[in-house]
Short mmCIF file of N, CA and C in Angstrom, two decimals:
data_model
loop_
_atom_site.label_atom_id
_atom_site.label_comp_id
_atom_site.label_asym_id
_atom_site.label_seq_id
_atom_site.Cartn_x
_atom_site.Cartn_y
_atom_site.Cartn_z
N UNK A 1 -126.35 200.46 -126.14
CA UNK A 1 -126.44 200.40 -127.59
C UNK A 1 -126.21 198.97 -128.08
N UNK A 2 -125.24 198.29 -127.53
CA UNK A 2 -124.95 196.93 -127.96
C UNK A 2 -126.12 196.01 -127.65
N UNK A 3 -126.80 196.26 -126.52
CA UNK A 3 -127.96 195.44 -126.17
C UNK A 3 -129.09 195.66 -127.17
N UNK A 4 -129.26 196.91 -127.61
CA UNK A 4 -130.28 197.24 -128.59
C UNK A 4 -130.02 196.52 -129.91
N UNK A 5 -128.78 196.54 -130.35
CA UNK A 5 -128.40 195.86 -131.60
C UNK A 5 -128.59 194.36 -131.45
N UNK A 6 -128.18 193.83 -130.32
CA UNK A 6 -128.31 192.39 -130.08
C UNK A 6 -129.78 191.97 -130.08
N UNK A 7 -130.65 192.77 -129.46
CA UNK A 7 -132.07 192.42 -129.43
C UNK A 7 -132.67 192.49 -130.84
N UNK A 8 -132.24 193.46 -131.64
CA UNK A 8 -132.73 193.55 -133.02
C UNK A 8 -132.28 192.34 -133.83
N UNK A 9 -131.05 191.91 -133.63
CA UNK A 9 -130.55 190.76 -134.37
C UNK A 9 -131.29 189.48 -133.97
N UNK A 10 -131.63 189.36 -132.71
CA UNK A 10 -132.35 188.17 -132.25
C UNK A 10 -133.77 188.13 -132.79
N UNK A 11 -134.40 189.30 -132.95
CA UNK A 11 -135.77 189.36 -133.43
C UNK A 11 -135.87 189.46 -134.95
N UNK A 12 -134.76 189.46 -135.62
CA UNK A 12 -134.70 189.62 -137.07
C UNK A 12 -135.39 188.47 -137.79
N UNK A 13 -136.23 188.78 -138.73
CA UNK A 13 -136.90 187.76 -139.53
C UNK A 13 -136.49 187.84 -140.99
N UNK A 14 -136.68 189.01 -141.60
CA UNK A 14 -136.33 189.23 -142.99
C UNK A 14 -135.96 190.70 -143.15
N UNK A 15 -135.55 191.07 -144.32
CA UNK A 15 -135.11 192.46 -144.54
C UNK A 15 -136.28 193.41 -144.31
N UNK A 16 -136.07 194.43 -143.47
CA UNK A 16 -137.14 195.40 -143.22
C UNK A 16 -137.29 196.36 -144.40
N UNK A 17 -138.37 197.10 -144.40
CA UNK A 17 -138.60 198.10 -145.44
C UNK A 17 -137.50 199.16 -145.37
N UNK A 18 -136.99 199.53 -146.52
CA UNK A 18 -135.98 200.58 -146.60
C UNK A 18 -136.50 201.63 -147.57
N UNK A 19 -136.74 202.83 -147.07
CA UNK A 19 -137.34 203.90 -147.88
C UNK A 19 -136.48 204.30 -149.07
N UNK A 20 -135.19 203.97 -149.03
CA UNK A 20 -134.33 204.29 -150.17
C UNK A 20 -134.65 203.40 -151.37
N UNK A 21 -135.31 202.26 -151.12
CA UNK A 21 -135.62 201.29 -152.18
C UNK A 21 -137.10 200.92 -152.10
N UNK A 22 -137.99 201.84 -152.53
CA UNK A 22 -139.43 201.61 -152.37
C UNK A 22 -140.04 200.65 -153.39
N UNK A 23 -139.34 200.38 -154.47
CA UNK A 23 -139.91 199.56 -155.53
C UNK A 23 -139.78 198.08 -155.24
N UNK A 24 -140.47 197.30 -156.04
CA UNK A 24 -140.47 195.85 -155.86
C UNK A 24 -139.09 195.26 -156.15
N UNK A 25 -138.38 195.79 -157.12
CA UNK A 25 -137.07 195.27 -157.47
C UNK A 25 -136.07 195.65 -156.37
N UNK A 26 -135.50 194.65 -155.72
CA UNK A 26 -134.62 194.88 -154.58
C UNK A 26 -133.14 194.65 -154.91
N UNK A 27 -132.79 194.68 -156.19
CA UNK A 27 -131.41 194.45 -156.60
C UNK A 27 -130.46 195.47 -155.99
N UNK A 28 -130.81 196.74 -156.05
CA UNK A 28 -129.95 197.78 -155.48
C UNK A 28 -129.85 197.66 -153.97
N UNK A 29 -130.95 197.28 -153.34
CA UNK A 29 -130.95 197.08 -151.89
C UNK A 29 -129.96 195.98 -151.52
N UNK A 30 -129.99 194.90 -152.27
CA UNK A 30 -129.07 193.79 -152.08
C UNK A 30 -127.62 194.27 -152.21
N UNK A 31 -127.33 194.96 -153.29
CA UNK A 31 -125.97 195.46 -153.58
C UNK A 31 -125.51 196.41 -152.48
N UNK A 32 -126.37 197.35 -152.09
CA UNK A 32 -126.00 198.33 -151.08
C UNK A 32 -125.69 197.69 -149.73
N UNK A 33 -126.49 196.73 -149.34
CA UNK A 33 -126.26 196.07 -148.06
C UNK A 33 -125.02 195.20 -148.09
N UNK A 34 -124.72 194.60 -149.24
CA UNK A 34 -123.48 193.82 -149.38
C UNK A 34 -122.28 194.75 -149.21
N UNK A 35 -122.30 195.89 -149.89
CA UNK A 35 -121.21 196.86 -149.77
C UNK A 35 -121.13 197.41 -148.35
N UNK A 36 -122.28 197.76 -147.76
CA UNK A 36 -122.28 198.32 -146.41
C UNK A 36 -121.71 197.34 -145.40
N UNK A 37 -122.01 196.06 -145.56
CA UNK A 37 -121.47 195.07 -144.64
C UNK A 37 -119.94 195.05 -144.71
N UNK A 38 -119.40 195.00 -145.90
CA UNK A 38 -117.94 194.91 -146.04
C UNK A 38 -117.25 196.23 -145.67
N UNK A 39 -117.91 197.34 -145.93
CA UNK A 39 -117.36 198.64 -145.49
C UNK A 39 -117.34 198.72 -143.97
N UNK A 40 -118.42 198.27 -143.35
CA UNK A 40 -118.52 198.27 -141.90
C UNK A 40 -117.42 197.38 -141.29
N UNK A 41 -117.26 196.19 -141.86
CA UNK A 41 -116.22 195.27 -141.38
C UNK A 41 -114.84 195.93 -141.47
N UNK A 42 -114.57 196.53 -142.60
CA UNK A 42 -113.27 197.15 -142.84
C UNK A 42 -113.03 198.31 -141.86
N UNK A 43 -114.04 199.16 -141.68
CA UNK A 43 -113.90 200.32 -140.81
C UNK A 43 -113.72 199.91 -139.35
N UNK A 44 -114.52 198.97 -138.88
CA UNK A 44 -114.42 198.57 -137.48
C UNK A 44 -113.17 197.75 -137.21
N UNK A 45 -112.74 196.94 -138.18
CA UNK A 45 -111.49 196.21 -138.02
C UNK A 45 -110.31 197.16 -137.91
N UNK A 46 -110.34 198.23 -138.71
CA UNK A 46 -109.26 199.22 -138.68
C UNK A 46 -109.18 199.91 -137.33
N UNK A 47 -110.34 200.09 -136.68
CA UNK A 47 -110.36 200.73 -135.37
C UNK A 47 -110.10 199.73 -134.24
N UNK A 48 -110.13 198.45 -134.56
CA UNK A 48 -109.95 197.43 -133.54
C UNK A 48 -111.17 197.24 -132.67
N UNK A 49 -112.34 197.54 -133.22
CA UNK A 49 -113.60 197.46 -132.47
C UNK A 49 -114.34 196.19 -132.87
N UNK A 50 -115.22 195.73 -131.99
CA UNK A 50 -116.04 194.56 -132.28
C UNK A 50 -116.92 194.81 -133.51
N UNK A 51 -116.98 193.85 -134.41
CA UNK A 51 -117.71 194.02 -135.67
C UNK A 51 -119.13 193.47 -135.61
N UNK A 52 -119.65 193.20 -134.43
CA UNK A 52 -121.01 192.66 -134.29
C UNK A 52 -122.08 193.54 -134.94
N UNK A 53 -122.00 194.87 -134.84
CA UNK A 53 -123.04 195.70 -135.49
C UNK A 53 -123.14 195.46 -137.00
N UNK A 54 -122.08 195.00 -137.62
CA UNK A 54 -122.09 194.76 -139.07
C UNK A 54 -122.96 193.56 -139.45
N UNK A 55 -123.25 192.71 -138.48
CA UNK A 55 -124.05 191.52 -138.76
C UNK A 55 -125.43 191.87 -139.30
N UNK A 56 -125.94 193.04 -138.96
CA UNK A 56 -127.25 193.47 -139.47
C UNK A 56 -127.23 193.52 -141.00
N UNK A 57 -126.22 194.16 -141.56
CA UNK A 57 -126.12 194.27 -143.02
C UNK A 57 -125.98 192.89 -143.65
N UNK A 58 -125.22 192.02 -143.00
CA UNK A 58 -125.03 190.68 -143.54
C UNK A 58 -126.35 189.92 -143.59
N UNK A 59 -127.12 190.01 -142.54
CA UNK A 59 -128.41 189.32 -142.53
C UNK A 59 -129.34 189.85 -143.60
N UNK A 60 -129.32 191.16 -143.80
CA UNK A 60 -130.19 191.76 -144.81
C UNK A 60 -129.77 191.31 -146.21
N UNK A 61 -128.47 191.40 -146.51
CA UNK A 61 -128.07 191.00 -147.87
C UNK A 61 -128.22 189.50 -148.07
N UNK A 62 -128.06 188.70 -147.02
CA UNK A 62 -128.25 187.26 -147.15
C UNK A 62 -129.71 186.92 -147.45
N UNK A 63 -130.64 187.73 -146.95
CA UNK A 63 -132.05 187.45 -147.21
C UNK A 63 -132.51 188.01 -148.55
N UNK A 64 -131.81 189.02 -149.08
CA UNK A 64 -132.23 189.64 -150.34
C UNK A 64 -131.49 189.10 -151.56
N UNK A 65 -130.21 188.81 -151.42
CA UNK A 65 -129.37 188.48 -152.57
C UNK A 65 -129.39 186.99 -152.90
N UNK A 66 -129.44 186.66 -154.19
CA UNK A 66 -129.28 185.27 -154.58
C UNK A 66 -127.88 184.78 -154.19
N UNK A 67 -127.78 183.54 -153.77
CA UNK A 67 -126.50 182.99 -153.32
C UNK A 67 -125.44 183.03 -154.40
N UNK A 68 -125.85 182.86 -155.65
CA UNK A 68 -124.88 182.89 -156.75
C UNK A 68 -124.22 184.26 -156.87
N UNK A 69 -124.97 185.34 -156.62
CA UNK A 69 -124.40 186.68 -156.67
C UNK A 69 -123.38 186.86 -155.57
N UNK A 70 -123.76 186.45 -154.36
CA UNK A 70 -122.87 186.62 -153.21
C UNK A 70 -121.58 185.84 -153.42
N UNK A 71 -121.72 184.62 -153.91
CA UNK A 71 -120.53 183.80 -154.16
C UNK A 71 -119.64 184.44 -155.22
N UNK A 72 -120.26 184.97 -156.27
CA UNK A 72 -119.50 185.63 -157.34
C UNK A 72 -118.77 186.87 -156.80
N UNK A 73 -119.48 187.67 -156.01
CA UNK A 73 -118.87 188.88 -155.44
C UNK A 73 -117.74 188.52 -154.48
N UNK A 74 -117.93 187.47 -153.68
CA UNK A 74 -116.87 187.04 -152.76
C UNK A 74 -115.63 186.59 -153.55
N UNK A 75 -115.87 185.85 -154.62
CA UNK A 75 -114.75 185.41 -155.47
C UNK A 75 -114.03 186.61 -156.08
N UNK A 76 -114.80 187.58 -156.56
CA UNK A 76 -114.20 188.77 -157.16
C UNK A 76 -113.40 189.56 -156.13
N UNK A 77 -113.89 189.66 -154.90
CA UNK A 77 -113.14 190.36 -153.85
C UNK A 77 -111.82 189.66 -153.58
N UNK A 78 -111.84 188.33 -153.54
CA UNK A 78 -110.61 187.58 -153.29
C UNK A 78 -109.60 187.76 -154.43
N UNK A 79 -110.10 187.85 -155.66
CA UNK A 79 -109.23 188.01 -156.83
C UNK A 79 -108.81 189.45 -157.06
N UNK A 80 -109.45 190.39 -156.35
CA UNK A 80 -109.12 191.80 -156.53
C UNK A 80 -109.80 192.43 -157.72
N UNK A 81 -110.85 191.80 -158.25
CA UNK A 81 -111.56 192.35 -159.42
C UNK A 81 -112.97 192.83 -159.08
N UNK A 82 -113.27 192.98 -157.81
CA UNK A 82 -114.61 193.40 -157.39
C UNK A 82 -114.85 194.83 -157.82
N UNK A 83 -116.01 195.12 -158.50
CA UNK A 83 -116.25 196.45 -159.03
C UNK A 83 -116.71 197.48 -158.00
N UNK A 84 -117.14 197.04 -156.84
CA UNK A 84 -117.62 197.97 -155.82
C UNK A 84 -116.50 198.62 -155.05
N UNK A 85 -116.81 199.77 -154.43
CA UNK A 85 -115.83 200.50 -153.64
C UNK A 85 -116.04 200.15 -152.17
N UNK A 86 -115.13 199.38 -151.62
CA UNK A 86 -115.24 198.98 -150.21
C UNK A 86 -114.20 199.72 -149.40
#
């Protein structure tokens, strides 16, 4: 399984099609992948497991989200005012 994830990460180019977000506007896709990445990190850290599988979500949100949004959300998480449920 880890080899499969590693090969997907190496061949990654841009965010793949996600049937949950079929429209041109990818704002929700960006938001969902940002949340999924941090939820994945939190869950795997709690178990003491390697967090490499979470890198997929990070790559997707990095390719979809404007940098200003990511920076704002990171700042909000640090301040404890982030509106999402992680």
